[in-house]
């Protein structure tokens, strides 16, 4: 069985996504570690999600494809930068968001952001797909990224705990 983060690494390479920016997150740690040890990628860890978005948008303008990795709570800070930079300037900003705030979440702040994340993305016209099954992961991630680049529009892939937690449980057995 392929691990979710190995599949994403292959999809990123297939789509020539060479820059990875991230703000640390426990769920994303295996993906972050995988890109950090792979010489194909340039990996940066800015201090805030808005900074990561600015770096990826600037890299697109310079001819380099990039992606931002973050968790749900970090997404809460992005409304302005999405509405004033990525969307109006038609930058195919790619985001992978580890979903917190659902399925038994104990943190009220995470739950509030989770309930508002998809409506915000929808109101800005940003394509979103939730990744919850490993058998659909490659297809959905690949097509979302290629569409974002072709249409020069931002897109978000949301990593459901149904995918990340289930695989973590299977690997521990």
mmCIF file of C-alpha atoms in Angstrom:
data_model
loop_
_atom_site.group_PDB
_atom_site.id
_atom_site.type_symbol
_atom_site.label_atom_id
_atom_site.label_comp_id
_atom_site.label_asym_id
_atom_site.label_seq_id
_atom_site.Cartn_x
_atom_site.Cartn_y
_atom_site.Cartn_z
ATOM 1 C CA UNK A 1 0.000 0.000 0.000
ATOM 2 C CA UNK A 2 1.340 3.409 -0.947
ATOM 3 C CA UNK A 3 1.448 5.993 1.801
ATOM 4 C CA UNK A 4 -0.534 9.172 1.176
ATOM 5 C CA UNK A 5 2.524 11.413 1.359
ATOM 6 C CA UNK A 6 4.507 9.271 -1.113
ATOM 7 C CA UNK A 7 1.657 9.615 -3.594
ATOM 8 C CA UNK A 8 1.603 13.393 -3.143
ATOM 9 C CA UNK A 9 5.379 13.629 -3.662
ATOM 10 C CA UNK A 10 5.031 11.774 -6.977
ATOM 11 C CA UNK A 11 2.129 14.001 -8.073
ATOM 12 C CA UNK A 12 4.130 17.131 -7.236
ATOM 13 C CA UNK A 13 7.053 15.890 -9.316
ATOM 14 C CA UNK A 14 4.817 14.907 -12.226
ATOM 15 C CA UNK A 15 3.426 18.460 -12.242
ATOM 16 C CA UNK A 16 6.857 20.079 -11.871
ATOM 17 C CA UNK A 17 6.087 21.595 -8.467
ATOM 18 C CA UNK A 18 9.621 22.236 -7.216
ATOM 19 C CA UNK A 19 9.074 24.750 -4.390
ATOM 20 C CA UNK A 20 7.386 23.618 -1.178
ATOM 21 C CA UNK A 21 6.614 26.117 1.568
ATOM 22 C CA UNK A 22 5.122 25.033 4.861
ATOM 23 C CA UNK A 23 4.276 26.012 8.373
ATOM 24 C CA UNK A 24 4.960 23.012 10.653
ATOM 25 C CA UNK A 25 2.058 20.674 11.340
ATOM 26 C CA UNK A 26 1.955 17.237 12.950
ATOM 27 C CA UNK A 27 -0.283 15.681 10.280
ATOM 28 C CA UNK A 28 1.868 17.055 7.448
ATOM 29 C CA UNK A 29 5.156 15.982 9.077
ATOM 30 C CA UNK A 30 5.644 12.839 6.921
ATOM 31 C CA UNK A 31 5.083 14.857 3.728
ATOM 32 C CA UNK A 32 7.375 17.639 4.946
ATOM 33 C CA UNK A 33 10.113 15.134 5.790
ATOM 34 C CA UNK A 34 9.715 13.435 2.391
ATOM 35 C CA UNK A 35 10.194 16.665 0.418
ATOM 36 C CA UNK A 36 13.012 17.896 2.660
ATOM 37 C CA UNK A 37 15.182 14.846 1.897
ATOM 38 C CA UNK A 38 14.416 14.888 -1.837
ATOM 39 C CA UNK A 39 16.863 17.019 -3.853
ATOM 40 C CA UNK A 40 14.142 17.692 -6.444
ATOM 41 C CA UNK A 41 12.469 20.168 -4.099
ATOM 42 C CA UNK A 42 13.426 23.521 -2.652
ATOM 43 C CA UNK A 43 11.781 23.625 0.764
ATOM 44 C CA UNK A 44 11.168 26.750 2.851
ATOM 45 C CA UNK A 45 9.552 27.119 6.267
ATOM 46 C CA UNK A 46 8.358 30.718 6.658
ATOM 47 C CA UNK A 47 6.905 31.910 9.943
ATOM 48 C CA UNK A 48 3.320 32.452 8.763
ATOM 49 C CA UNK A 49 0.951 31.105 6.145
ATOM 50 C CA UNK A 50 0.544 34.509 4.462
ATOM 51 C CA UNK A 51 4.298 34.638 3.971
ATOM 52 C CA UNK A 52 4.235 31.138 2.437
ATOM 53 C CA UNK A 53 1.519 32.254 0.017
ATOM 54 C CA UNK A 54 3.527 35.359 -0.930
ATOM 55 C CA UNK A 55 6.604 33.237 -1.613
ATOM 56 C CA UNK A 56 4.693 30.793 -3.808
ATOM 57 C CA UNK A 57 2.928 33.598 -5.701
ATOM 58 C CA UNK A 58 6.255 35.341 -6.293
ATOM 59 C CA UNK A 59 7.842 32.106 -7.449
ATOM 60 C CA UNK A 60 5.053 31.629 -10.007
ATOM 61 C CA UNK A 61 5.723 35.116 -11.367
ATOM 62 C CA UNK A 62 9.388 34.116 -11.659
ATOM 63 C CA UNK A 63 8.593 30.893 -13.503
ATOM 64 C CA UNK A 64 8.825 28.396 -10.625
ATOM 65 C CA UNK A 65 5.852 26.291 -9.547
ATOM 66 C CA UNK A 66 5.222 25.960 -5.829
ATOM 67 C CA UNK A 67 2.795 24.801 -3.166
ATOM 68 C CA UNK A 68 1.878 25.807 0.389
ATOM 69 C CA UNK A 69 1.375 23.192 3.119
ATOM 70 C CA UNK A 70 -0.582 24.220 6.232
ATOM 71 C CA UNK A 71 -3.147 23.089 8.746
ATOM 72 C CA UNK A 72 -6.705 24.346 9.035
ATOM 73 C CA UNK A 73 -6.009 26.903 11.768
ATOM 74 C CA UNK A 74 -3.297 28.538 9.656
ATOM 75 C CA UNK A 75 -5.732 28.873 6.795
ATOM 76 C CA UNK A 76 -7.789 31.294 8.908
ATOM 77 C CA UNK A 77 -5.253 34.061 8.256
ATOM 78 C CA UNK A 78 -5.390 33.860 4.443
ATOM 79 C CA UNK A 79 -8.594 35.641 3.403
ATOM 80 C CA UNK A 80 -6.921 38.916 2.497
ATOM 81 C CA UNK A 81 -3.908 37.517 0.645
ATOM 82 C CA UNK A 82 -6.125 35.169 -1.375
ATOM 83 C CA UNK A 83 -8.623 37.906 -2.265
ATOM 84 C CA UNK A 84 -6.023 40.595 -3.008
ATOM 85 C CA UNK A 85 -3.194 38.604 -4.621
ATOM 86 C CA UNK A 86 -3.764 35.032 -5.779
ATOM 87 C CA UNK A 87 -7.316 35.343 -7.128
ATOM 88 C CA UNK A 88 -7.241 38.742 -8.921
ATOM 89 C CA UNK A 89 -3.803 38.150 -10.437
ATOM 90 C CA UNK A 90 -4.789 34.658 -11.611
ATOM 91 C CA UNK A 91 -1.954 32.880 -9.839
ATOM 92 C CA UNK A 92 -2.375 29.102 -9.608
ATOM 93 C CA UNK A 93 -1.602 29.091 -5.906
ATOM 94 C CA UNK A 94 -1.650 25.479 -4.775
ATOM 95 C CA UNK A 95 -2.450 24.651 -1.157
ATOM 96 C CA UNK A 96 -2.561 21.427 0.815
ATOM 97 C CA UNK A 97 -4.430 21.884 4.077
ATOM 98 C CA UNK A 98 -4.471 19.222 6.781
ATOM 99 C CA UNK A 99 -7.999 19.236 8.080
ATOM 100 C CA UNK A 100 -8.488 19.793 11.784
ATOM 101 C CA UNK A 101 -11.718 20.800 13.491
ATOM 102 C CA UNK A 102 -13.786 17.802 12.493
ATOM 103 C CA UNK A 103 -14.398 14.183 13.461
ATOM 104 C CA UNK A 104 -14.094 14.510 17.225
ATOM 105 C CA UNK A 105 -11.943 17.643 17.410
ATOM 106 C CA UNK A 106 -11.464 18.935 20.959
ATOM 107 C CA UNK A 107 -10.161 22.408 20.023
ATOM 108 C CA UNK A 108 -12.964 24.965 19.531
ATOM 109 C CA UNK A 109 -10.723 27.264 17.452
ATOM 110 C CA UNK A 110 -9.928 24.468 15.005
ATOM 111 C CA UNK A 111 -13.617 23.578 14.721
ATOM 112 C CA UNK A 112 -14.618 27.186 13.945
ATOM 113 C CA UNK A 113 -11.991 27.565 11.224
ATOM 114 C CA UNK A 114 -12.918 24.209 9.731
ATOM 115 C CA UNK A 115 -16.555 25.310 9.403
ATOM 116 C CA UNK A 116 -15.556 28.536 7.633
ATOM 117 C CA UNK A 117 -12.687 27.285 5.421
ATOM 118 C CA UNK A 118 -14.707 25.740 2.586
ATOM 119 C CA UNK A 119 -17.265 28.595 2.430
ATOM 120 C CA UNK A 120 -14.402 31.124 2.177
ATOM 121 C CA UNK A 121 -12.719 29.148 -0.598
ATOM 122 C CA UNK A 122 -16.040 28.809 -2.422
ATOM 123 C CA UNK A 123 -16.835 32.533 -2.092
ATOM 124 C CA UNK A 124 -13.464 33.334 -3.695
ATOM 125 C CA UNK A 125 -14.097 30.855 -6.508
ATOM 126 C CA UNK A 126 -11.196 28.641 -5.422
ATOM 127 C CA UNK A 127 -11.463 25.007 -6.474
ATOM 128 C CA UNK A 128 -11.309 22.590 -3.523
ATOM 129 C CA UNK A 129 -11.160 18.840 -3.241
ATOM 130 C CA UNK A 130 -11.071 16.803 -0.069
ATOM 131 C CA UNK A 131 -8.671 13.876 -0.131
ATOM 132 C CA UNK A 132 -10.127 11.106 1.993
ATOM 133 C CA UNK A 133 -9.356 7.887 0.085
ATOM 134 C CA UNK A 134 -5.942 6.629 -0.962
ATOM 135 C CA UNK A 135 -7.355 4.976 -4.088
ATOM 136 C CA UNK A 136 -8.527 8.403 -5.361
ATOM 137 C CA UNK A 137 -5.591 10.450 -4.110
ATOM 138 C CA UNK A 138 -3.310 10.338 -7.162
ATOM 139 C CA UNK A 139 -6.088 11.122 -9.648
ATOM 140 C CA UNK A 140 -7.673 13.918 -7.612
ATOM 141 C CA UNK A 141 -4.420 15.629 -6.643
ATOM 142 C CA UNK A 142 -2.960 15.354 -10.154
ATOM 143 C CA UNK A 143 -6.064 16.686 -11.894
ATOM 144 C CA UNK A 144 -6.552 19.496 -9.389
ATOM 145 C CA UNK A 145 -2.966 20.694 -9.835
ATOM 146 C CA UNK A 146 -2.995 20.431 -13.625
ATOM 147 C CA UNK A 147 -6.328 22.286 -13.805
ATOM 148 C CA UNK A 148 -5.074 25.064 -11.518
ATOM 149 C CA UNK A 149 -2.028 25.574 -13.715
ATOM 150 C CA UNK A 150 -3.982 25.396 -16.983
ATOM 151 C CA UNK A 151 -6.649 27.849 -15.816
ATOM 152 C CA UNK A 152 -4.285 29.999 -13.727
ATOM 153 C CA UNK A 153 -6.532 29.776 -10.702
ATOM 154 C CA UNK A 154 -5.791 28.881 -7.066
ATOM 155 C CA UNK A 155 -6.767 25.443 -5.762
ATOM 156 C CA UNK A 156 -6.856 23.742 -2.382
ATOM 157 C CA UNK A 157 -6.483 20.070 -1.548
ATOM 158 C CA UNK A 158 -7.827 19.298 1.902
ATOM 159 C CA UNK A 159 -6.332 16.265 3.642
ATOM 160 C CA UNK A 160 -9.124 14.561 5.538
ATOM 161 C CA UNK A 161 -8.329 12.697 8.746
ATOM 162 C CA UNK A 162 -10.132 9.792 7.057
ATOM 163 C CA UNK A 163 -7.006 9.523 4.867
ATOM 164 C CA UNK A 164 -4.183 10.606 7.157
ATOM 165 C CA UNK A 165 -5.379 8.994 10.380
ATOM 166 C CA UNK A 166 -6.493 5.751 8.713
ATOM 167 C CA UNK A 167 -3.105 5.241 7.080
ATOM 168 C CA UNK A 168 -1.281 6.072 10.305
ATOM 169 C CA UNK A 169 -3.343 3.416 12.101
ATOM 170 C CA UNK A 170 -2.696 0.816 9.343
ATOM 171 C CA UNK A 171 1.061 1.449 9.367
ATOM 172 C CA UNK A 172 1.231 1.017 13.167
ATOM 173 C CA UNK A 173 -0.297 -2.482 12.993
#
